[in-house]
Structures are given as structure tokens and as C-alpha cells.
Short mmCIF file of C-alpha atoms in Angstrom, two decimals:
data_model
loop_
_atom_site.label_atom_id
_atom_site.label_comp_id
_atom_site.label_asym_id
_atom_site.label_seq_id
_atom_site.Cartn_x
_atom_site.Cartn_y
_atom_site.Cartn_z
CA MET A 245 -15.85 18.77 0.72
CA THR A 246 -16.65 15.91 -1.47
CA ARG A 247 -14.14 13.08 -1.70
CA ILE A 248 -13.32 12.35 -5.25
CA SER A 249 -13.44 8.43 -5.75
CA ALA A 250 -11.40 6.59 -8.42
CA GLU A 251 -13.48 5.05 -11.50
CA PRO A 252 -14.18 1.45 -11.66
CA LEU A 253 -11.65 -0.56 -13.11
CA ALA A 254 -13.96 -1.41 -16.45
CA ALA A 255 -13.97 2.41 -17.17
CA LEU A 256 -10.44 2.67 -16.39
CA ARG A 257 -9.36 -0.11 -18.83
CA SER A 258 -11.28 1.88 -21.46
CA ARG A 259 -8.58 4.59 -21.43
CA THR A 260 -6.24 4.62 -24.04
CA SER A 261 -3.46 6.34 -22.01
CA TYR A 262 0.08 4.81 -21.30
CA LYS A 263 -1.19 3.60 -18.00
CA TRP A 264 -3.96 1.57 -19.08
CA GLN A 265 -2.36 0.07 -22.66
CA THR A 266 1.01 -1.29 -21.46
CA TYR A 267 0.12 -4.30 -19.47
CA PRO A 268 -2.45 -7.09 -19.87
CA ALA A 269 -5.93 -6.89 -18.35
CA ASP A 270 -4.96 -8.82 -15.33
CA VAL A 271 -1.94 -6.55 -14.24
CA LEU A 272 -2.84 -3.87 -11.85
CA PRO A 273 -0.79 -0.96 -13.06
CA LEU A 274 0.58 1.13 -10.44
CA PHE A 275 3.60 2.52 -12.05
CA VAL A 276 3.39 5.73 -14.15
CA ALA A 277 1.95 8.74 -12.49
CA GLU A 278 -1.59 8.89 -13.64
CA MET A 279 -4.23 8.96 -11.55
CA ASP A 280 -7.73 6.91 -11.57
CA TYR A 281 -10.22 9.94 -10.64
CA PRO A 282 -12.51 11.41 -13.30
CA LEU A 283 -11.61 14.91 -14.37
CA ALA A 284 -12.56 18.03 -12.39
CA GLU A 285 -15.93 19.44 -14.22
CA PRO A 286 -14.63 22.70 -14.80
CA VAL A 287 -11.45 21.36 -16.83
CA GLN A 288 -13.79 19.01 -18.66
CA GLN A 289 -15.99 22.02 -19.56
CA ALA A 290 -12.83 24.22 -20.70
CA VAL A 291 -11.77 21.67 -23.11
CA ILE A 292 -15.42 20.88 -24.49
CA SER A 293 -15.89 24.60 -24.72
CA ARG A 294 -13.08 25.22 -26.79
CA VAL A 295 -13.79 22.36 -29.07
CA LEU A 296 -17.47 23.20 -29.36
CA ALA A 297 -15.98 26.76 -30.47
CA SER A 298 -13.41 24.88 -33.02
CA ASP A 299 -10.76 27.00 -30.90
CA THR A 300 -8.18 24.60 -31.63
CA GLY A 301 -5.61 26.43 -33.40
CA TYR A 302 -2.34 27.91 -32.10
CA VAL A 303 -1.97 29.20 -28.75
CA ALA A 304 -1.33 33.15 -28.65
CA GLY A 305 1.02 33.31 -25.83
CA PRO A 306 0.39 32.45 -22.58
CA GLY A 307 -2.28 35.14 -21.55
CA PRO A 308 -4.90 33.53 -19.40
CA VAL A 309 -2.73 30.57 -18.04
CA ALA A 310 -0.16 33.37 -16.58
CA GLU A 311 -2.76 35.19 -14.89
CA ALA A 312 -4.12 31.90 -13.52
CA PHE A 313 -1.16 30.57 -12.26
CA ALA A 314 -0.13 33.75 -10.51
CA GLY A 315 -3.52 33.87 -8.80
CA PHE A 316 -3.24 30.24 -7.84
CA ALA A 317 0.67 30.71 -6.42
CA SER A 318 -0.64 33.52 -4.38
CA ARG A 319 -3.80 31.95 -2.87
CA THR A 320 -1.90 28.69 -2.26
CA TRP A 321 1.69 29.67 -1.09
CA ASN A 322 1.52 33.25 -0.68
CA TRP A 323 3.95 33.44 -3.37
CA ALA A 324 4.02 36.72 -5.56
CA VAL A 325 4.25 36.24 -9.02
CA ALA A 326 3.65 38.61 -11.86
CA ALA A 327 1.82 37.22 -14.91
CA GLU A 328 4.47 38.98 -16.98
CA ASP A 329 6.97 36.80 -15.30
CA VAL A 330 5.27 33.51 -16.73
CA GLY A 331 5.66 31.97 -19.96
CA CYS A 332 4.30 28.46 -21.23
CA THR A 333 5.28 25.49 -23.49
CA THR A 334 4.15 21.84 -24.02
CA ASP A 335 5.24 20.17 -21.02
CA VAL A 336 7.86 20.20 -17.96
CA SER A 337 9.94 18.09 -19.55
CA VAL A 338 10.38 20.48 -22.54
CA ALA A 339 10.48 23.30 -20.16
CA ILE A 340 13.37 21.83 -18.49
CA VAL A 341 15.48 21.44 -21.46
CA GLU A 342 14.83 24.71 -23.03
CA SER A 343 15.47 25.93 -19.75
CA LEU A 344 18.99 24.24 -19.66
CA ARG A 345 19.69 25.35 -23.22
CA GLN A 346 19.59 29.19 -22.00
CA VAL A 347 21.87 28.61 -18.85
CA VAL A 348 24.28 25.99 -19.56
CA PRO A 349 27.03 26.21 -22.25
CA VAL A 350 27.58 23.02 -24.92
CA ASP A 351 29.39 20.79 -22.98
CA GLY A 352 28.66 21.99 -19.60
CA SER A 353 27.48 20.06 -16.96
CA VAL A 354 24.06 19.71 -14.76
CA VAL A 355 23.85 18.50 -11.09
CA ILE A 356 20.73 15.76 -10.17
CA THR A 357 20.08 14.41 -6.98
CA PRO A 358 19.14 10.65 -7.16
CA PRO A 359 17.11 8.84 -6.73
CA VAL A 360 15.00 11.01 -8.95
CA TYR A 361 12.90 11.34 -11.65
CA PRO A 362 14.53 9.09 -14.39
CA PRO A 363 13.82 11.73 -17.14
CA PHE A 364 16.46 13.94 -14.92
CA PHE A 365 19.07 11.59 -16.45
CA GLU A 366 18.36 12.33 -20.15
CA LEU A 367 17.05 15.94 -20.22
CA PRO A 368 20.31 17.59 -19.69
CA VAL A 369 22.02 15.41 -22.34
CA GLU A 370 19.26 16.64 -24.61
CA ALA A 371 20.47 19.95 -23.71
CA ASP A 372 24.32 18.88 -24.61
CA ALA A 373 25.37 18.79 -21.26
CA SER A 374 26.60 16.06 -19.06
CA VAL A 375 25.06 14.86 -15.72
CA VAL A 376 26.53 15.27 -12.53
CA GLU A 377 24.88 12.82 -9.76
CA VAL A 378 25.20 14.09 -6.06
CA PRO A 379 22.80 11.57 -4.30
CA LEU A 380 20.51 12.77 -1.53
CA LEU A 381 21.31 11.87 1.72
CA ALA A 382 19.25 8.87 3.42
CA ALA A 383 18.33 8.87 7.02
CA ASP A 384 16.08 6.68 9.12
CA GLU A 385 13.96 10.03 9.48
CA GLY A 386 14.11 10.74 5.96
CA TRP A 387 15.88 12.29 3.00
CA ALA A 388 17.79 15.41 2.33
CA LEU A 389 19.59 17.37 -0.13
CA ASP A 390 23.44 16.75 0.24
CA LEU A 391 24.38 20.36 0.39
CA ALA A 392 28.19 20.04 0.95
CA GLY A 393 28.30 17.43 -2.08
CA ILE A 394 26.43 19.76 -4.25
CA GLU A 395 28.75 22.72 -3.43
CA ARG A 396 31.67 20.63 -4.24
CA ALA A 397 29.97 20.11 -7.79
CA PHE A 398 29.61 23.85 -7.91
CA ILE A 399 33.55 24.13 -7.37
CA ARG A 400 34.45 21.83 -9.76
CA GLY A 401 32.45 23.74 -12.37
CA ALA A 402 28.99 22.61 -12.48
CA ASP A 403 26.64 25.09 -14.42
CA ALA A 404 23.31 24.01 -13.37
CA LEU A 405 21.34 22.14 -10.77
CA LEU A 406 18.13 20.54 -11.80
CA LEU A 407 15.91 20.55 -8.49
CA CYS A 408 12.97 18.26 -8.00
CA ASN A 409 10.67 19.98 -5.28
CA PRO A 410 8.50 17.83 -4.31
CA HIS A 411 11.34 15.26 -4.81
CA ASN A 412 9.89 12.42 -7.06
CA PRO A 413 10.02 9.32 -5.98
CA LEU A 414 9.94 10.42 -2.54
CA GLY A 415 7.31 13.06 -2.21
CA LEU A 416 9.53 15.12 -0.10
CA CYS A 417 9.14 18.60 0.20
CA HIS A 418 12.46 20.60 0.67
CA SER A 419 12.18 22.98 3.38
CA ALA A 420 12.65 26.64 3.14
CA GLU A 421 15.96 26.89 5.05
CA THR A 422 17.51 24.15 3.07
CA LEU A 423 16.47 25.92 -0.31
CA ARG A 424 17.58 29.15 1.14
CA ALA A 425 21.06 27.61 1.61
CA LEU A 426 20.82 26.24 -2.07
CA ALA A 427 20.28 29.79 -3.54
CA ASP A 428 23.10 30.85 -1.48
CA LEU A 429 25.38 28.72 -2.93
CA SER A 430 23.91 29.14 -6.36
CA VAL A 431 24.91 32.70 -6.18
CA LYS A 432 28.16 32.27 -4.71
CA TYR A 433 29.24 29.93 -7.47
CA GLY A 434 27.31 31.74 -10.51
CA VAL A 435 25.06 28.13 -10.73
CA ALA A 436 21.55 28.05 -12.29
CA VAL A 437 18.85 26.27 -10.29
CA ILE A 438 16.03 24.94 -12.51
CA SER A 439 13.12 24.07 -10.01
CA ASP A 440 10.79 21.50 -11.39
CA GLU A 441 7.56 21.76 -9.25
CA ILE A 442 5.04 19.92 -10.95
CA HIS A 443 3.61 18.02 -7.86
CA ALA A 444 3.71 21.15 -5.63
CA PRO A 445 -0.38 21.38 -5.48
CA LEU A 446 -0.56 17.81 -3.93
CA ALA A 447 1.29 18.65 -0.57
CA TYR A 448 -0.48 17.20 2.29
CA SER A 449 -0.21 19.85 4.81
CA PRO A 450 -0.36 23.73 4.25
CA GLY A 451 2.82 25.40 4.57
CA SER A 452 4.93 21.93 3.75
CA PHE A 453 5.78 22.81 0.13
CA THR A 454 7.75 26.09 -0.31
CA PRO A 455 8.28 27.49 -3.97
CA TYR A 456 12.09 27.95 -4.94
CA LEU A 457 11.77 31.13 -6.26
CA SER A 458 9.79 32.64 -2.88
CA VAL A 459 12.68 31.88 -0.68
CA SER A 460 15.23 34.77 -1.32
CA GLU A 461 16.46 37.27 -3.95
CA ASN A 462 19.54 34.69 -4.35
CA ALA A 463 16.96 32.18 -5.49
CA ARG A 464 15.24 34.58 -7.86
CA ASP A 465 18.59 35.80 -9.35
CA TYR A 466 19.56 32.37 -10.70
CA GLY A 467 16.46 30.37 -10.68
CA ILE A 468 13.67 29.30 -12.97
CA THR A 469 10.81 27.44 -12.14
CA VAL A 470 8.68 25.01 -14.32
CA THR A 471 5.75 23.42 -13.48
CA ALA A 472 2.16 22.67 -14.81
CA ALA A 473 -1.48 21.52 -13.60
CA SER A 474 -0.57 18.27 -15.13
CA LYS A 475 0.08 16.19 -12.20
CA ALA A 476 -2.54 17.75 -9.75
CA TRP A 477 -5.29 17.66 -11.97
CA ASN A 478 -4.38 14.68 -14.26
CA ILE A 479 -4.30 16.19 -17.63
CA ALA A 480 -0.77 15.49 -18.75
CA GLY A 481 -2.00 14.48 -22.29
CA THR A 482 -3.32 18.11 -22.88
CA LYS A 483 0.17 19.36 -22.97
CA CYS A 484 0.68 22.61 -21.22
CA ALA A 485 3.61 23.98 -18.76
CA VAL A 486 4.39 27.44 -17.12
CA MET A 487 8.04 28.72 -16.70
CA VAL A 488 8.48 31.39 -14.11
CA ALA A 489 11.58 33.92 -14.01
CA GLN A 490 11.60 36.60 -11.42
CA SER A 491 14.74 38.68 -12.00
CA SER A 492 16.27 40.32 -14.88
CA ARG A 493 18.90 37.80 -15.53
CA THR A 494 16.01 34.94 -15.69
CA ARG A 495 13.50 37.15 -17.52
CA LEU A 496 15.97 37.53 -20.52
CA GLN A 497 16.71 33.94 -20.51
CA LEU A 498 12.91 32.83 -20.95
CA ALA A 499 12.51 35.69 -23.45
CA SER A 500 15.62 34.42 -25.36
CA MET A 501 13.89 31.01 -25.95
CA PRO A 502 13.08 30.32 -29.74
CA GLU A 503 9.60 31.49 -30.67
CA GLU A 504 8.72 27.71 -31.29
CA VAL A 505 8.82 26.93 -27.54
CA GLN A 506 5.85 29.03 -26.67
CA ALA A 507 4.17 27.88 -29.92
CA ARG A 508 4.10 23.97 -29.07
CA THR A 509 1.89 24.97 -26.26
CA SER A 510 -1.74 23.10 -26.67
CA ILE A 511 -4.46 25.57 -26.81
CA LEU A 512 -6.49 22.74 -25.03
CA GLY A 513 -3.94 22.46 -22.77
CA LEU A 514 -3.63 26.01 -21.73
CA HIS A 515 -7.54 26.28 -21.37
CA ALA A 516 -7.67 23.28 -19.28
CA SER A 517 -4.59 24.70 -17.06
CA VAL A 518 -6.64 27.89 -16.68
CA ALA A 519 -9.76 25.86 -15.40
CA ALA A 520 -7.64 24.04 -13.15
CA TYR A 521 -5.88 26.78 -11.25
CA ASN A 522 -8.98 28.85 -11.14
CA ASP A 523 -11.95 26.66 -10.30
CA GLY A 524 -10.29 23.20 -9.84
CA GLY A 525 -9.76 23.99 -5.99
CA PRO A 526 -12.54 21.94 -4.82
CA TRP A 527 -11.96 18.99 -6.84
CA LEU A 528 -8.29 19.16 -5.76
CA SER A 529 -9.39 19.08 -2.30
CA GLY A 530 -11.46 16.17 -2.73
CA VAL A 531 -8.79 14.34 -4.57
CA MET A 532 -6.65 15.06 -1.72
CA GLU A 533 -8.67 13.70 0.83
CA SER A 534 -8.77 10.34 -0.99
CA LEU A 535 -5.14 10.33 -1.36
CA ALA A 536 -4.56 11.12 2.28
CA ALA A 537 -6.67 7.88 3.17
CA ASN A 538 -5.00 5.94 0.70
CA ARG A 539 -1.57 7.10 1.99
CA GLU A 540 -2.50 5.78 5.36
CA LEU A 541 -4.27 2.69 4.26
CA LEU A 542 -1.15 1.68 2.50
CA GLY A 543 0.87 2.07 5.67
CA ASN A 544 -1.45 -0.22 7.21
CA LEU A 545 -1.66 -2.64 4.83
CA LEU A 546 2.12 -3.17 4.37
CA ALA A 547 2.39 -3.25 8.09
CA GLU A 548 0.06 -6.13 8.11
CA HIS A 549 1.09 -8.07 5.30
CA LEU A 550 4.70 -7.09 4.13
CA PRO A 551 6.09 -5.89 7.39
CA GLY A 552 9.57 -6.02 6.00
CA VAL A 553 8.86 -3.52 3.48
CA GLY A 554 10.13 0.31 4.23
CA TYR A 555 7.75 2.94 3.75
CA LEU A 556 7.93 6.71 4.44
CA ARG A 557 4.80 8.60 4.03
CA PRO A 558 5.19 11.37 1.26
CA ALA A 559 4.69 14.75 2.32
CA ALA A 560 3.66 15.37 -1.39
CA GLY A 561 2.08 13.69 -4.44
CA TYR A 562 0.57 9.92 -4.43
CA LEU A 563 3.60 8.18 -5.14
CA ALA A 564 5.31 5.74 -2.60
CA TRP A 565 9.01 4.90 -2.56
CA LEU A 566 9.03 1.42 -0.90
CA ASP A 567 12.53 -0.32 -0.02
CA PHE A 568 11.94 -4.06 -0.41
CA GLY A 569 15.55 -4.79 0.42
CA PRO A 570 14.76 -5.59 4.00
CA ALA A 571 12.35 -8.26 3.08
CA GLY A 572 14.58 -10.21 0.58
CA TRP A 573 13.43 -8.92 -2.69
CA GLY A 574 16.70 -8.19 -4.33
CA ASP A 575 17.62 -5.45 -6.44
CA ALA A 576 14.66 -5.73 -8.84
CA PRO A 577 11.54 -5.84 -6.78
CA ALA A 578 9.22 -4.39 -9.61
CA ALA A 579 10.27 -7.40 -11.66
CA LEU A 580 9.06 -10.09 -8.96
CA ALA A 581 5.98 -7.97 -8.43
CA LEU A 582 4.86 -8.27 -12.22
CA ASP A 583 5.96 -11.71 -12.86
CA GLN A 584 4.70 -13.25 -9.60
CA ALA A 585 1.69 -10.76 -8.49
CA ARG A 586 0.78 -9.23 -11.82
CA VAL A 587 1.26 -5.58 -10.09
CA ALA A 588 3.03 -3.29 -12.12
CA LEU A 589 5.68 -0.97 -10.00
CA GLU A 590 8.23 1.52 -11.40
CA PRO A 591 11.55 0.07 -10.90
CA GLY A 592 13.55 1.53 -8.26
CA VAL A 593 16.88 1.47 -10.55
CA ARG A 594 15.28 3.67 -13.24
CA PHE A 595 15.56 6.27 -10.33
CA GLY A 596 19.34 5.87 -10.27
CA ARG A 597 21.81 3.43 -8.72
CA GLN A 598 20.56 4.08 -4.96
CA GLY A 599 17.26 2.75 -6.23
CA ALA A 600 18.38 -0.95 -6.38
CA GLY A 601 16.09 -2.84 -4.05
CA PHE A 602 13.05 -0.19 -4.08
CA ALA A 603 9.97 0.37 -6.03
CA ARG A 604 7.95 3.27 -6.87
CA LEU A 605 3.88 2.72 -6.32
CA ASN A 606 1.31 5.14 -7.53
CA PHE A 607 -1.62 5.17 -4.60
CA ALA A 608 -4.12 7.26 -6.77
CA CYS A 609 -6.42 4.57 -7.06
CA SER A 610 -9.39 3.10 -5.48
CA PRO A 611 -8.92 1.54 -1.86
CA GLU A 612 -9.94 -1.91 -3.35
CA VAL A 613 -7.28 -1.61 -6.05
CA LEU A 614 -4.54 -0.84 -3.43
CA THR A 615 -5.62 -3.38 -1.24
CA GLU A 616 -5.80 -5.92 -3.89
CA ALA A 617 -2.35 -5.09 -5.27
CA VAL A 618 -0.96 -5.12 -1.54
CA ARG A 619 -2.46 -8.70 -1.17
CA ARG A 620 -1.13 -10.01 -4.24
CA LEU A 621 2.57 -8.51 -3.35
CA ALA A 622 2.45 -10.43 -0.04
CA ALA A 623 2.06 -13.96 -2.08
CA VAL A 624 5.24 -13.21 -3.71
CA THR A 625 7.98 -15.77 -3.03
CA PRO A 626 11.42 -13.61 -2.64
CA PRO A 627 14.44 -15.16 -4.18
CA ALA A 628 16.53 -17.58 -2.23
CA ARG A 629 19.61 -15.82 -0.56
#
């Protein structure tokens, strides 16, 4: 296995993506979920070959990406997916909105579990639904879904739950037992579950991630999975996501989506995703080796330079949910980090009220950049209490 190294800062600053165009050159951007590694060669070649063939028209359906995802799911999670149960669209956010439009009536309600990926507060509203918050339960050993709170929301009439698995910003992989209990509640109360599994290929331990639809017939009866190769292979800009339905109910819901939902998929993104799922395994293994090293490095750096900052190593992904509260940084530590340290972190309050005092740090960078970022943060003067 060859470890994949991050590109030099000079090369990264020539990128035109959001991560590298938002802040001045003196800021280390560790906020948005983009990685600093070069693309996997199979992905590069897939896009280049389509451009050289002038093959840049409209997609003809999920076709090869459905087969590729089904194969990847089988190899990676032992999850049996039929290609005909896979649809495609432009990205996971669109997949969520269009799925919610199928399962939630106008003026219905959707449960979310903050602290959670900020668009989760907005996507149900885009689907003409309201948001019901059932925060995660926090404990010293980690976080968990509040199943009792979720059941109360279902009893009060919620129409759907938007699940984040693995959970962003925590890197939490919900256990199979928890997912089965959620699926049982889903069927008991007739509530749909839309499971966003975009970070799933980035789990650190084999078997730590469980696909929601794999846990039971109940999960498949009311559940739809939405995911993409975009986070694991750093191809968000190529625009291709997949949706998986494995029951007669949910297959009909996918089939009932407007034709335009599928047509929005980028043909370049489709072929990039096919290459990632089929041939991107060695590259991903090399990236995971680098991420695992950085995950440990971050813990060591914080222990040395910022011992008051709380950090639970994520089970998946390259995002660290840091608790600056015990260090006295106040409710908005990301603002202090940017102003005093010139380090851009994602503000915790964007993930819900529970994020006050927290910030999210992206460690998919070089060890040198990560080390410099923590050293800069250690020099910040917290506000007077």
C-alpha cells in the first residue's frame, strides 16, 4: 500500500475550489470538507477519456454507476444491492430533497439529530417540510441517537427522519443494533428514514460502518439511502450521487421522481464515480493510511499544545469535532481561530445550538499544515471570563 501525500501548499493555492478561494493566502483553510490529496489516477483518466471523446452530453441513466456501486457495496460492507435498485442525481443534497418530496407531505415534518451537517436544517424546508430537532445524546465515551426522543417525535406525527451515518461532524458510525431499533420505530409509526451515507467509505476499522438498509427488512421497507463517491475520492465538483431503494414502497418512490432529477447528473461525475468504485480502492487505502496518521497526530498535538480542548477521535471521515469550551474560548471559537491564528475552522453553531463552544477541523491535509495550524491555535488568547 502506498500512502497518499497531500499536495504542497503552493499547488493547493492554485485550485479554484471553495476551500482555496474563500480566504486570503495567510489563512490555513481547515473548514470545508475537501481533501488536499491529488486525485486517484483512475478517476483522472476516466474524466480525461470522456473529454477526449467529446462525451460531455446528458446522462443516459445510472447504468454503469449503479453496477459499480453495487459491486463496491458488496465488497466493502457485504451489502447486497441490485443495480436496478440504484438511481442517480447530481449530489447528495439534491438526493435528500427529492427523496423527502416523495415521502413527506407538504407542511409535513422531518426529524434531524443535531449537532449535524448544517444543510440538514435547510433541506427539509426546501422540500416544503418543517424541521424537528432531536439532539444526539452526549456522554464522555461518545454520542448516540436519542431513540426515546425520536420515538416521541414519531408519536407526535413526524413524517421522516434524516439520518447522518456516519454522522457529520462527529465521525460517529451508528451501531447495527441502534439502526435496527430505529428501523423498528420507523415501521411501527410509518415514518420514512433517509440515510445520508456519504462518509461511509472513510471508516477506519473494517466492520465499524453498517449500511442502514442492510440491517433489516424494516429498514428496507421505509428507508432510502443517499450517497456518493464525492467525499471519499474528493470529487464533489463532478456532481454525481446515488440513491438506493430496496422495497416495493421505496422503489416506487424513486421511480416517481421527475425525470429531471436523474438528468441533472453530470456525465463526467458518473464516469468519475464508476472509476472510483471500481478501481479507486488502492488510492483510498493510501488516503486512509494518511488520515489515520493525522487523526493520531491531531490528538497528540492537542494534548501537547491545547490540553483543554476536547477531542474524540472519529470512527470515520477526516473531520474533528473539537470542544473549546473547557479551554475558555467562549461560544464562537472558530471566530477567534480565524481572527488571531489565521486558521479557518467550521463554526460549531452552524451544526445546531449544541455546537456552541465547538468547531470542526478538517485534518485531510499534510502533517506539516496540521502541526502549524495547532501551533497557531495554541497562541490564541481566549476572551476574559
